[in-house]
Amino acid sequence: MSMPKKLSVLCRVEPGCLGPDGREHIEAFCNLAQQAMKHFAVDLVTWTLVPRYDKTLPEMEYSIDNKWLSRSQVSIYFNTLGQDLDTFEEVFNDKLTAFINLYLARKS
């Protein structure tokens, strides 16, 4: 049985999550966070973390082979792997929040 193709996850991070001067730090933070996330769900996904300067763009986007997937398609993909999309996103958000807190603690 062949392994399913990896899901690419594009996560846009709000500059405001880093405080009032977040815009000055968001690029560096995204680079560090992407390095930290390399080890999270690495068998399922590849991560790209970028600043979210345009609030009209979704926070999370998923694709396979450069083809964007709808949320329901992603949910089906996770279900076929015995995973739950909402749980996956919750764990990711918890990790990101912890990393934000660590980053802010080091910055101050």
mmCIF file of C-alpha atoms in Angstrom, residues 13-33 49-53 55 96-108:
data_model
loop_
_atom_site.group_PDB
_atom_site.id
_atom_site.type_symbol
_atom_site.label_atom_id
_atom_site.label_comp_id
_atom_site.label_asym_id
_atom_site.label_seq_id
_atom_site.Cartn_x
_atom_site.Cartn_y
_atom_site.Cartn_z
ATOM 1 C CA VAL A 13 0.281 34.153 11.596
ATOM 2 C CA GLU A 14 -1.220 37.452 12.756
ATOM 3 C CA PRO A 15 1.459 40.069 13.557
ATOM 4 C CA GLY A 16 -0.730 41.213 16.467
ATOM 5 C CA CYS A 17 -0.184 37.904 18.280
ATOM 6 C CA LEU A 18 3.317 39.198 19.080
ATOM 7 C CA GLY A 19 2.032 42.346 20.754
ATOM 8 C CA PRO A 20 1.762 45.974 19.631
ATOM 9 C CA ASP A 21 5.124 45.882 17.825
ATOM 10 C CA GLY A 22 4.409 42.476 16.299
ATOM 11 C CA ARG A 23 4.814 43.748 12.733
ATOM 12 C CA GLU A 24 8.507 44.340 13.480
ATOM 13 C CA HIS A 25 9.005 40.736 14.644
ATOM 14 C CA ILE A 26 6.545 38.630 12.646
ATOM 15 C CA GLU A 27 8.918 37.676 9.795
ATOM 16 C CA ALA A 28 11.626 36.455 12.193
ATOM 17 C CA PHE A 29 9.016 34.703 14.317
ATOM 18 C CA CYS A 30 7.546 32.860 11.314
ATOM 19 C CA ASN A 31 11.022 31.660 10.303
ATOM 20 C CA LEU A 32 11.703 30.360 13.811
ATOM 21 C CA ALA A 33 8.236 28.844 14.183
ATOM 22 C CA LEU A 49 4.380 29.698 8.205
ATOM 23 C CA VAL A 50 4.090 33.240 6.896
ATOM 24 C CA PRO A 51 2.901 36.592 8.274
ATOM 25 C CA ARG A 52 -0.811 37.311 7.777
ATOM 26 C CA TYR A 53 -0.749 40.865 6.461
ATOM 27 C CA LYS A 55 -6.854 39.583 6.777
ATOM 28 C CA LEU A 96 1.965 27.769 18.116
ATOM 29 C CA THR A 97 0.608 29.567 21.203
ATOM 30 C CA ALA A 98 3.312 27.993 23.373
ATOM 31 C CA PHE A 99 5.937 29.074 20.853
ATOM 32 C CA ILE A 100 4.525 32.621 20.762
ATOM 33 C CA ASN A 101 4.719 32.775 24.570
ATOM 34 C CA LEU A 102 8.304 31.467 24.524
ATOM 35 C CA TYR A 103 9.251 34.001 21.844
ATOM 36 C CA LEU A 104 7.682 36.889 23.773
ATOM 37 C CA ALA A 105 9.381 35.799 27.018
ATOM 38 C CA ARG A 106 12.783 35.773 25.295
ATOM 39 C CA LYS A 107 12.134 39.127 23.625
ATOM 40 C CA SER A 108 11.291 40.968 26.822
#
